[in-house]
Coordinates of C-alpha atoms in Angstrom, one line a residue:
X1 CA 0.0 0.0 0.0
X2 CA 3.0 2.6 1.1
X3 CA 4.1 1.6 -2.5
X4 CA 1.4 2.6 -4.6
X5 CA 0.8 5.7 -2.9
X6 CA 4.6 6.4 -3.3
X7 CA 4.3 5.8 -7.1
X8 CA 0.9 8.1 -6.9
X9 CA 2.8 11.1 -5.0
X10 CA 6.2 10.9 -7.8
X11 CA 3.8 10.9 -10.8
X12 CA 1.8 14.3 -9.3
X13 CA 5.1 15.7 -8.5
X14 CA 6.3 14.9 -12.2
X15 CA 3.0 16.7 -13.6
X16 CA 3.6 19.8 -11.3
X17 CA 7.1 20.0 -12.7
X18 CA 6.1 19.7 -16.5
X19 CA 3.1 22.0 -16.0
X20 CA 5.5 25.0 -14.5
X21 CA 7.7 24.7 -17.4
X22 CA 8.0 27.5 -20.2
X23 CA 8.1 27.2 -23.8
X24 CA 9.9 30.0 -25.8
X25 CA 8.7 30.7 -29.2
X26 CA 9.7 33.4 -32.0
X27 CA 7.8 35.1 -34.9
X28 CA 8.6 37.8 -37.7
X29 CA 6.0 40.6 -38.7
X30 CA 5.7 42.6 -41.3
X31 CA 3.7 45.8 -42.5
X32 CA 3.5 49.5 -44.2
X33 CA 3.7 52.9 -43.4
X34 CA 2.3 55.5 -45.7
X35 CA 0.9 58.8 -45.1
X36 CA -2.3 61.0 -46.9
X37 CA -2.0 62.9 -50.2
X38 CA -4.2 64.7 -52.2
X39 CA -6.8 61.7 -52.3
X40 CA -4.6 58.8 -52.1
X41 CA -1.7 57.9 -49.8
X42 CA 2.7 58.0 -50.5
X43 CA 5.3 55.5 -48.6
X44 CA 6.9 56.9 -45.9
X45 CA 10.6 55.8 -45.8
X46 CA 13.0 56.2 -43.3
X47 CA 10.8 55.3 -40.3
X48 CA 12.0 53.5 -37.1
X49 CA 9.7 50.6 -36.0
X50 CA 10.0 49.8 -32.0
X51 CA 8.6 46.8 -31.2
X52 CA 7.2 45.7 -27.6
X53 CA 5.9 42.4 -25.7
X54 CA 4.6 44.7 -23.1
X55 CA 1.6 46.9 -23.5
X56 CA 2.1 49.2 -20.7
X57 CA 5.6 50.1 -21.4
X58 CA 5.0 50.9 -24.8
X59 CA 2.1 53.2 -24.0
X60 CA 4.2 54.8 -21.4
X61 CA 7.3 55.4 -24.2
X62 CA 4.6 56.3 -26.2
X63 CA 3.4 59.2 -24.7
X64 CA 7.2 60.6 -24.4
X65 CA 7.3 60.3 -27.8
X66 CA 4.1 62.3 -28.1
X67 CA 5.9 64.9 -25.9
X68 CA 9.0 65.0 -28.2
X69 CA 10.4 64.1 -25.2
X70 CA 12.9 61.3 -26.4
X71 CA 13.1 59.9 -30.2
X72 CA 14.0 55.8 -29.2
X73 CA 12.5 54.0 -26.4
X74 CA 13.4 54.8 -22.9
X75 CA 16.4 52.6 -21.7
X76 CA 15.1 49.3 -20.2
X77 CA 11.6 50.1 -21.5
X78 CA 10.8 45.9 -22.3
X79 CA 11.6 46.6 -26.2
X80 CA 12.5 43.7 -28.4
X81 CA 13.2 44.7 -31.6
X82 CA 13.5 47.7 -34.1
X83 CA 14.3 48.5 -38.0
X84 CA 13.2 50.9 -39.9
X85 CA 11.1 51.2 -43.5
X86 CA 12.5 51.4 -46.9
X87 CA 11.7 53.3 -50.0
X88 CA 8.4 51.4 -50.1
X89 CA 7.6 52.0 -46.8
X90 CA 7.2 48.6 -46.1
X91 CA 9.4 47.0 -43.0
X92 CA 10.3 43.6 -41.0
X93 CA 10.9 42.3 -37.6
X94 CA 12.6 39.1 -38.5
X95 CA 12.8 37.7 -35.2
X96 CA 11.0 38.3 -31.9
X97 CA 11.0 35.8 -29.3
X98 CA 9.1 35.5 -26.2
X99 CA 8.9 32.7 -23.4
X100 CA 5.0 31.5 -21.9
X101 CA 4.1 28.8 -19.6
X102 CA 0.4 28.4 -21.2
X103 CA 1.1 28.7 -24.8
X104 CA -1.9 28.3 -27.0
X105 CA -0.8 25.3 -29.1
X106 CA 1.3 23.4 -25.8
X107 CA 4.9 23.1 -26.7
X108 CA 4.0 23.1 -30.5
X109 CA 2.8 26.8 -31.4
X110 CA 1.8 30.4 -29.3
X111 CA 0.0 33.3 -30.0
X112 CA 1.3 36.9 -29.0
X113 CA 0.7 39.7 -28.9
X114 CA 2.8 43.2 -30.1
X115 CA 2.9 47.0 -29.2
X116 CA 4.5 48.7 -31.8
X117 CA 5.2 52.7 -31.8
X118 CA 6.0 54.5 -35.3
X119 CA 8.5 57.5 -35.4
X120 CA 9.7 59.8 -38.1
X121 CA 10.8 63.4 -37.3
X122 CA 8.4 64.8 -39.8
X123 CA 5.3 62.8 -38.6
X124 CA 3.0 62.5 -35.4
X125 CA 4.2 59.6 -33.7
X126 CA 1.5 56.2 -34.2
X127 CA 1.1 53.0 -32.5
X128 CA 0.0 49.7 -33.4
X129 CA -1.1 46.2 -31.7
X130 CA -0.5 43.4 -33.8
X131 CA -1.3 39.6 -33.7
X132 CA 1.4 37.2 -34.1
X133 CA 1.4 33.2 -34.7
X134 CA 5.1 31.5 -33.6
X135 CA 6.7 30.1 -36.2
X136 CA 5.2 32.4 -39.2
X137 CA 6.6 35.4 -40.7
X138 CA 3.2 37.3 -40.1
X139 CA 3.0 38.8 -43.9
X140 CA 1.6 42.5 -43.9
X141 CA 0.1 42.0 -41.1
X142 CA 0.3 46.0 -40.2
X143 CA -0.6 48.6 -42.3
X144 CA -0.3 52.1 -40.8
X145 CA -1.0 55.7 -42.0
X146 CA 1.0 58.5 -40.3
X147 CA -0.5 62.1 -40.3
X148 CA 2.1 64.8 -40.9
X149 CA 3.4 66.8 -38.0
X150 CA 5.2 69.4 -40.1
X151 CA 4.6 71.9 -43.4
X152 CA 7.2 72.4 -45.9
X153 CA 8.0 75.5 -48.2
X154 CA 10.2 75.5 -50.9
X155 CA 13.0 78.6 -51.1
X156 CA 14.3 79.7 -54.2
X157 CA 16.8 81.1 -53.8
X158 CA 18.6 83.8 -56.6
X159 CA 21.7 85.2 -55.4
X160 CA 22.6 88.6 -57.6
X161 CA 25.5 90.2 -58.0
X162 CA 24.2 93.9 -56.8
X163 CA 26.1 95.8 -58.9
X164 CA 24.8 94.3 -62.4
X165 CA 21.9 93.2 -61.3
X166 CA 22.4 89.4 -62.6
X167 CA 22.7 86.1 -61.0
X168 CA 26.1 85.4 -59.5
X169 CA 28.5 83.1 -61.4
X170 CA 30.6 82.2 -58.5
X171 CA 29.9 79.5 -55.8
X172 CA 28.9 80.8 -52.3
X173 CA 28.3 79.3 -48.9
X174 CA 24.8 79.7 -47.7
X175 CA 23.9 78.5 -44.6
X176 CA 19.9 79.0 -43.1
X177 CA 18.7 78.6 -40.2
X178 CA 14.7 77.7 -39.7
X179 CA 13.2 79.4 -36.0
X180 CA 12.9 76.8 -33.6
X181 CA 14.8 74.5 -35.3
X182 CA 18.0 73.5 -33.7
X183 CA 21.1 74.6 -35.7
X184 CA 21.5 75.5 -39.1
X185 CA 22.3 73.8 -42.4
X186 CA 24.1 75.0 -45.5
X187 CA 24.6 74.5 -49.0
X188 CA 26.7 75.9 -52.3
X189 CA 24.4 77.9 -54.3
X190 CA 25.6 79.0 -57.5
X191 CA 23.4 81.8 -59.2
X192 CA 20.0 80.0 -58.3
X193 CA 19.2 77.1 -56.2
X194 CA 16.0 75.8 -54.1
X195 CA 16.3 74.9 -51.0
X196 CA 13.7 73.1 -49.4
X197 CA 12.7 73.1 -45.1
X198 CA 10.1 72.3 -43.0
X199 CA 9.0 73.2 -39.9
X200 CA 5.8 72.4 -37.1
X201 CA 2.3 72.5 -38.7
X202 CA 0.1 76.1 -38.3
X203 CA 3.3 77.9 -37.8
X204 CA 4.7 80.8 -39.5
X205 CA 8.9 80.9 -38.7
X206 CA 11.4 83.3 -39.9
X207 CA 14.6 81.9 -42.0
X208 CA 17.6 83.6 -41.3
X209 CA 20.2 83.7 -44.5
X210 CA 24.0 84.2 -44.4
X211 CA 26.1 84.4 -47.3
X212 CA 29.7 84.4 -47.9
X213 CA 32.2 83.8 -50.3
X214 CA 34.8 81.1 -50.5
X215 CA 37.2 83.5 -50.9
X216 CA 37.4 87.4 -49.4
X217 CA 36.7 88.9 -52.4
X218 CA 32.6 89.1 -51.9
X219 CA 29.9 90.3 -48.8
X220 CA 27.1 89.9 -48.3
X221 CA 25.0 92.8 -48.9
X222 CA 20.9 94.1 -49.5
X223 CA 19.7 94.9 -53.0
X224 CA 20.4 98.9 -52.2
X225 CA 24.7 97.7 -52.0
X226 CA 24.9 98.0 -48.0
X227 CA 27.1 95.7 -46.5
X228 CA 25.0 93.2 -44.1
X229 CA 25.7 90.5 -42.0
X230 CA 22.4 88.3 -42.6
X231 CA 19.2 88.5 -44.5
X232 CA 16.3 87.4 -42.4
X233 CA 12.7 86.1 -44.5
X234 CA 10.3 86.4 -42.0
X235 CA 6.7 84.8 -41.6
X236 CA 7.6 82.1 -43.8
X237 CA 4.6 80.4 -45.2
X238 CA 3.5 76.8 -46.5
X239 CA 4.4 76.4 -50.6
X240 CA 7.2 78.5 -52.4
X241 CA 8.5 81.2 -52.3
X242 CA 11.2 83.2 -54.3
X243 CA 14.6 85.0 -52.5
X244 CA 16.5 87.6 -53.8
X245 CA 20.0 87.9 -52.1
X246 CA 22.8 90.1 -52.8
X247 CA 26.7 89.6 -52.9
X248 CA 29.4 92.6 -53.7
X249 CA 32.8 92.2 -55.4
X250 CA 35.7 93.9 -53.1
X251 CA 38.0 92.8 -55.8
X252 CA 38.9 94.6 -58.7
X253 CA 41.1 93.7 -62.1
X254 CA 41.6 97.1 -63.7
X255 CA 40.6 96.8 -67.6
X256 CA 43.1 97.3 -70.3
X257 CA 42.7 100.9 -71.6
X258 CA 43.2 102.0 -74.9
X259 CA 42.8 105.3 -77.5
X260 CA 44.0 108.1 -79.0
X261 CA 45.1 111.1 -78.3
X262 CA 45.0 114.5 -80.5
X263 CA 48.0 116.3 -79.7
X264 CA 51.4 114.8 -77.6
X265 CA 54.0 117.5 -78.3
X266 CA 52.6 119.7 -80.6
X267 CA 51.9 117.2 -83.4
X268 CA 48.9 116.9 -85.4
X269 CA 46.8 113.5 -84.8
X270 CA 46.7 112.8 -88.8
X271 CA 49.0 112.6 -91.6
X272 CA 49.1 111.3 -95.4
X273 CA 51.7 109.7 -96.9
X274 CA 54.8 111.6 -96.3
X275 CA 55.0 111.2 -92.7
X276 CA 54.1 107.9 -91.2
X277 CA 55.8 108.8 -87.9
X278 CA 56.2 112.3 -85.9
X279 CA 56.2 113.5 -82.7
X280 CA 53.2 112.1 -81.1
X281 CA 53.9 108.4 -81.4
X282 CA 56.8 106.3 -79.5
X283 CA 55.5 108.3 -76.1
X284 CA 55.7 106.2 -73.1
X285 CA 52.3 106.2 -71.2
X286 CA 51.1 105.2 -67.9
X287 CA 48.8 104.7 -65.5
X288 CA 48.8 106.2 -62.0
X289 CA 45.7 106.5 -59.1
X290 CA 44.8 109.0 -56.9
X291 CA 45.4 108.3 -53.3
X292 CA 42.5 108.1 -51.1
X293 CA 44.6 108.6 -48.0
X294 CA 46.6 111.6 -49.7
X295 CA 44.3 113.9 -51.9
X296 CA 46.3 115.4 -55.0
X297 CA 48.7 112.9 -55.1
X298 CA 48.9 110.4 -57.8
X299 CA 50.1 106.5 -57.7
X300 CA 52.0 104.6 -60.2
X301 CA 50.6 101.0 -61.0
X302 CA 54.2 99.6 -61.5
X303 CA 53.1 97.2 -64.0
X304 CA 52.3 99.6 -66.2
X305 CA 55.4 101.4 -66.4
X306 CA 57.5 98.5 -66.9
X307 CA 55.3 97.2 -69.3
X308 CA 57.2 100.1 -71.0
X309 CA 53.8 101.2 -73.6
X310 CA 54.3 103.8 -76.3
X311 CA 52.2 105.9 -78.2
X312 CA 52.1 104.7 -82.1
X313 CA 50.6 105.3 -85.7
X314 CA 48.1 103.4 -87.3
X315 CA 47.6 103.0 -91.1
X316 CA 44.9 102.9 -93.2
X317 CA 44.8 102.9 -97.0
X318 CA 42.7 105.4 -98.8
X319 CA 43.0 104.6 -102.4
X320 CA 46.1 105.9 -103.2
X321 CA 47.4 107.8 -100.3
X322 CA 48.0 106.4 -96.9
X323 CA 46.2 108.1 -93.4
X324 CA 48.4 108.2 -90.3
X325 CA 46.5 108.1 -87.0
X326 CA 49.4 108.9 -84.7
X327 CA 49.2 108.5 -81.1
X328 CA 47.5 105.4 -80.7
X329 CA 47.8 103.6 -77.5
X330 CA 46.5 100.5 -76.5
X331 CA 47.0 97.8 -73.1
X332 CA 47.4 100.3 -70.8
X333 CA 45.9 98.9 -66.8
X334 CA 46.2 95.1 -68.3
X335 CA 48.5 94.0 -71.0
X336 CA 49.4 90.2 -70.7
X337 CA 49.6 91.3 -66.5
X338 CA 46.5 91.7 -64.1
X339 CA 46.3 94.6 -61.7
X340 CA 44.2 93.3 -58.7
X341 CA 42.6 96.4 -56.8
X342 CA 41.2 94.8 -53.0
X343 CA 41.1 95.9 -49.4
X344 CA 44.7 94.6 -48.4
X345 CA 47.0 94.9 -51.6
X346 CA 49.4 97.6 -52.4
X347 CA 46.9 99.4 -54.1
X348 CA 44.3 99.8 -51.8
X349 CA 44.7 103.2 -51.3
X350 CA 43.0 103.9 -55.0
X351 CA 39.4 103.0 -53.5
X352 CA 37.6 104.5 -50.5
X353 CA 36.2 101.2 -49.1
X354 CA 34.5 103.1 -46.6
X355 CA 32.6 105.0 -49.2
X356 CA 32.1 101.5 -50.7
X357 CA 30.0 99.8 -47.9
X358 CA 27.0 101.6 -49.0
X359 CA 26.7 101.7 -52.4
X360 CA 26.1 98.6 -55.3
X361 CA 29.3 100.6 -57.2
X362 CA 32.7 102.5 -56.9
X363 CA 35.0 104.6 -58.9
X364 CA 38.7 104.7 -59.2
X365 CA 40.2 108.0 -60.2
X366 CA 43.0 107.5 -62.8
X367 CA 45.5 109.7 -64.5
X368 CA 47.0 108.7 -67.7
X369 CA 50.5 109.8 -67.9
X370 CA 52.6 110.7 -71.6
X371 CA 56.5 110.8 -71.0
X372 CA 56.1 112.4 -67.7
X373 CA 55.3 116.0 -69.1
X374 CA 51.3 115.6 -70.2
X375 CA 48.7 113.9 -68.3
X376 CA 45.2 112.8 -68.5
X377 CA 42.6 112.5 -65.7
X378 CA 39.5 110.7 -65.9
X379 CA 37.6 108.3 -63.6
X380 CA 36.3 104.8 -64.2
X381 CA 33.3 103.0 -62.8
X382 CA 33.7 99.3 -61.3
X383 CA 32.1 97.2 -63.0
X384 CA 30.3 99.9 -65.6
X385 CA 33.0 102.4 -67.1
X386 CA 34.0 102.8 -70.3
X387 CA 37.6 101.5 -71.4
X388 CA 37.8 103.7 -74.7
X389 CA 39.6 107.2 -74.2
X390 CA 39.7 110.0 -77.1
X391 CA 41.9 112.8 -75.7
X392 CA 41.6 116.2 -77.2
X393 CA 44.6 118.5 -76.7
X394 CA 42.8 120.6 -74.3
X395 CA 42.2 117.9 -72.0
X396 CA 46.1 117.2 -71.5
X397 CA 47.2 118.7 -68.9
X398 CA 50.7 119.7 -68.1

């Protein structure tokens, strides 16, 4: 008797044991994110996927998230898995695994339950609960639509050169910054670019615009030529919208100048025949500047007087005679050399920058020199002026 009841007591101590035991099983899931437009729906790409065993965590991460708060589940929140969608929107959890004592199928196959919470920076955060069966992939078994958190205006952008009043050939930086956005981003704009940002839905920011140059030879300035610091576009609105922004050269290369000139010496401008040289022509001419710092005193450009330029005669047939144009000159500012005129080189003294900081253009006032005893002073425009100069003899001075 002792025996059987022995035997009775090990085989409900052997069914206690294999009762309390746990099974683990695994799943996959899959699904698709899209989001409203016009009257149908897009994919949404680029969103992260957390998924949960635990219903209560995930609602508590999921309010956070609703708070912008945090952008991944909280550390030690009962999360199993994450990935993110692709171009289609589409995404997979290959494997999540889970342990039960009172599986639905016994020790063969479970069904679970998940808590999944949806987050892109540019969307309202979503959550889904979704049914799995162990052992099964769980095809499409979510399908999600995400309502946008955020509007989005397109910028285009036209940077000018202010003094000609056309789109700028060189590369600049341009950084922006969106209000209450952290930080700014940039790009290289180029003449016209578009630049597209967003920011939180029903609101109306203000972009602030910087500009600069890779070099120093441009700033950034307002259509009128004044030198600023930023241009700020305020009460930006949902769509596009078109920006004008100004740079200003604070480099110059002075032109090449070239003309004639009636009288050098005494000598008349034209001959025939007889005379195809005289007084006028082989003159060394120059150019100087007047100094800004100095008034009434006058600046050689070096290059120009070792370029060592002369005065000359030009022929041209006239039926049978011959016409003389004597004192020709040509190359003078830029002849197989360039003469850079900026804030910091020798020759900065020909510009009043200060003058410059308000206004889309400058002047340079030059004085063309002939053998150091006749001189001619005119003044030339950046970018505008004319590079042509007819001299009459009552403009030499001596």
């Amino acid at each position: 008797m002792a025996r059987k009841r022995y035997c009775l007591l090990a085989l409900i101590v052997i069914a206690l044991v294999l009762a309390s035991c746990s099974v683990v099983f695994e799943a996959g899931i899959s699904g698709k994110v899209v989001t409203a437009e016009g009257t149908g729906t897009s994919n949404v790409q680029d969103v992260s996927v957390f998924a949960y065993t635990d219903s209560g965590l995930r609602d508590s991460d999921f309010a956070k998230f609703q708070e912008g708060t945090i952008t991944r589940p909280t550390e030690g929140s009962g999360y199993v898995a994450t990935t993110t969608t692709n171009a289609n929107g589409e995404f997979t959890v290959n494997k999540v695994v889970w342990e039960t004592k009172n599986s639905e199928f016994g020790k063969t196959a479970d069904v679970s339950k998940l808590y999944l919470i949806f987050y892109h920076e540019d969307y309202k955060p979503a959550k889904a609960d979704a049914t799995v069966i162990s052992g099964s992939t769980n095809s499409s078994n979510v399908y999600v639509k995400l309502e946008g958190s955020k509007d989005y205006t397109t910028l285009n952008i036209t940077v000018y050169d202010v003094a000609t009043g056309t789109a700028m050939t060189d590369a600049c930086n341009l950084e922006y910054h969106v209000e209450g956005k952290e930080g700014s981003d940039s790009i290289v704009v180029t003449g016209a670019s578009n630049v597209r940002i967003s920011y939180p839905k029903d609101t109306t920011p203000d972009v602030t615009i910087k500009l600069a140059s890779p070099g120093s030879s441009w700033k950034m300035t307002d259509k009128t030529g004044k030198v600023i610091t930023q241009q700020i576009v305020e009460d930006v609105e949902e769509g596009t919208l078109s920006v004008s922004l100004y740079m200003k050269r604070y480099e110059f290369t002075l032109p090449a100048f070239s003309g004639s000139v009636e009288y050098v010496g005494g000598d008349p401008m034209v001959t025939f025949d007889a005379n195809p040289t005289n007084g006028q022509d082989n003159v060394p001419v120059w150019l100087e500047f007047a100094s800004v710092s100095l008034p009434g005193t006058f600046v050689e450009f070096n290059e120009t007087v070792s370029a060592n330029i002369k005065t000359e005669s030009v022929a041209t047939e006239y039926g049978n005679t011959v016409r003389y144009d004597h004192g020709r000159f040509s190359g003078v500012g830029n002849d197989g050399y360039v003469i850079t005129i900026n804030e910091n080189n020798e020759y900065s003294d020909a510009i009043n920058w200060n003058a410059y900081e308000n206004s889309t253009t400058t002047f340079i006032s030059l004085r063309l020199v002939f053998n150091n005893n006749k001189h001619y002073d005119f003044i030339y425009t950046f970018p505008y002026g004319a590079t042509s100069l007819y001299i009459e003899n009552g403009d030499l001075q001596p």
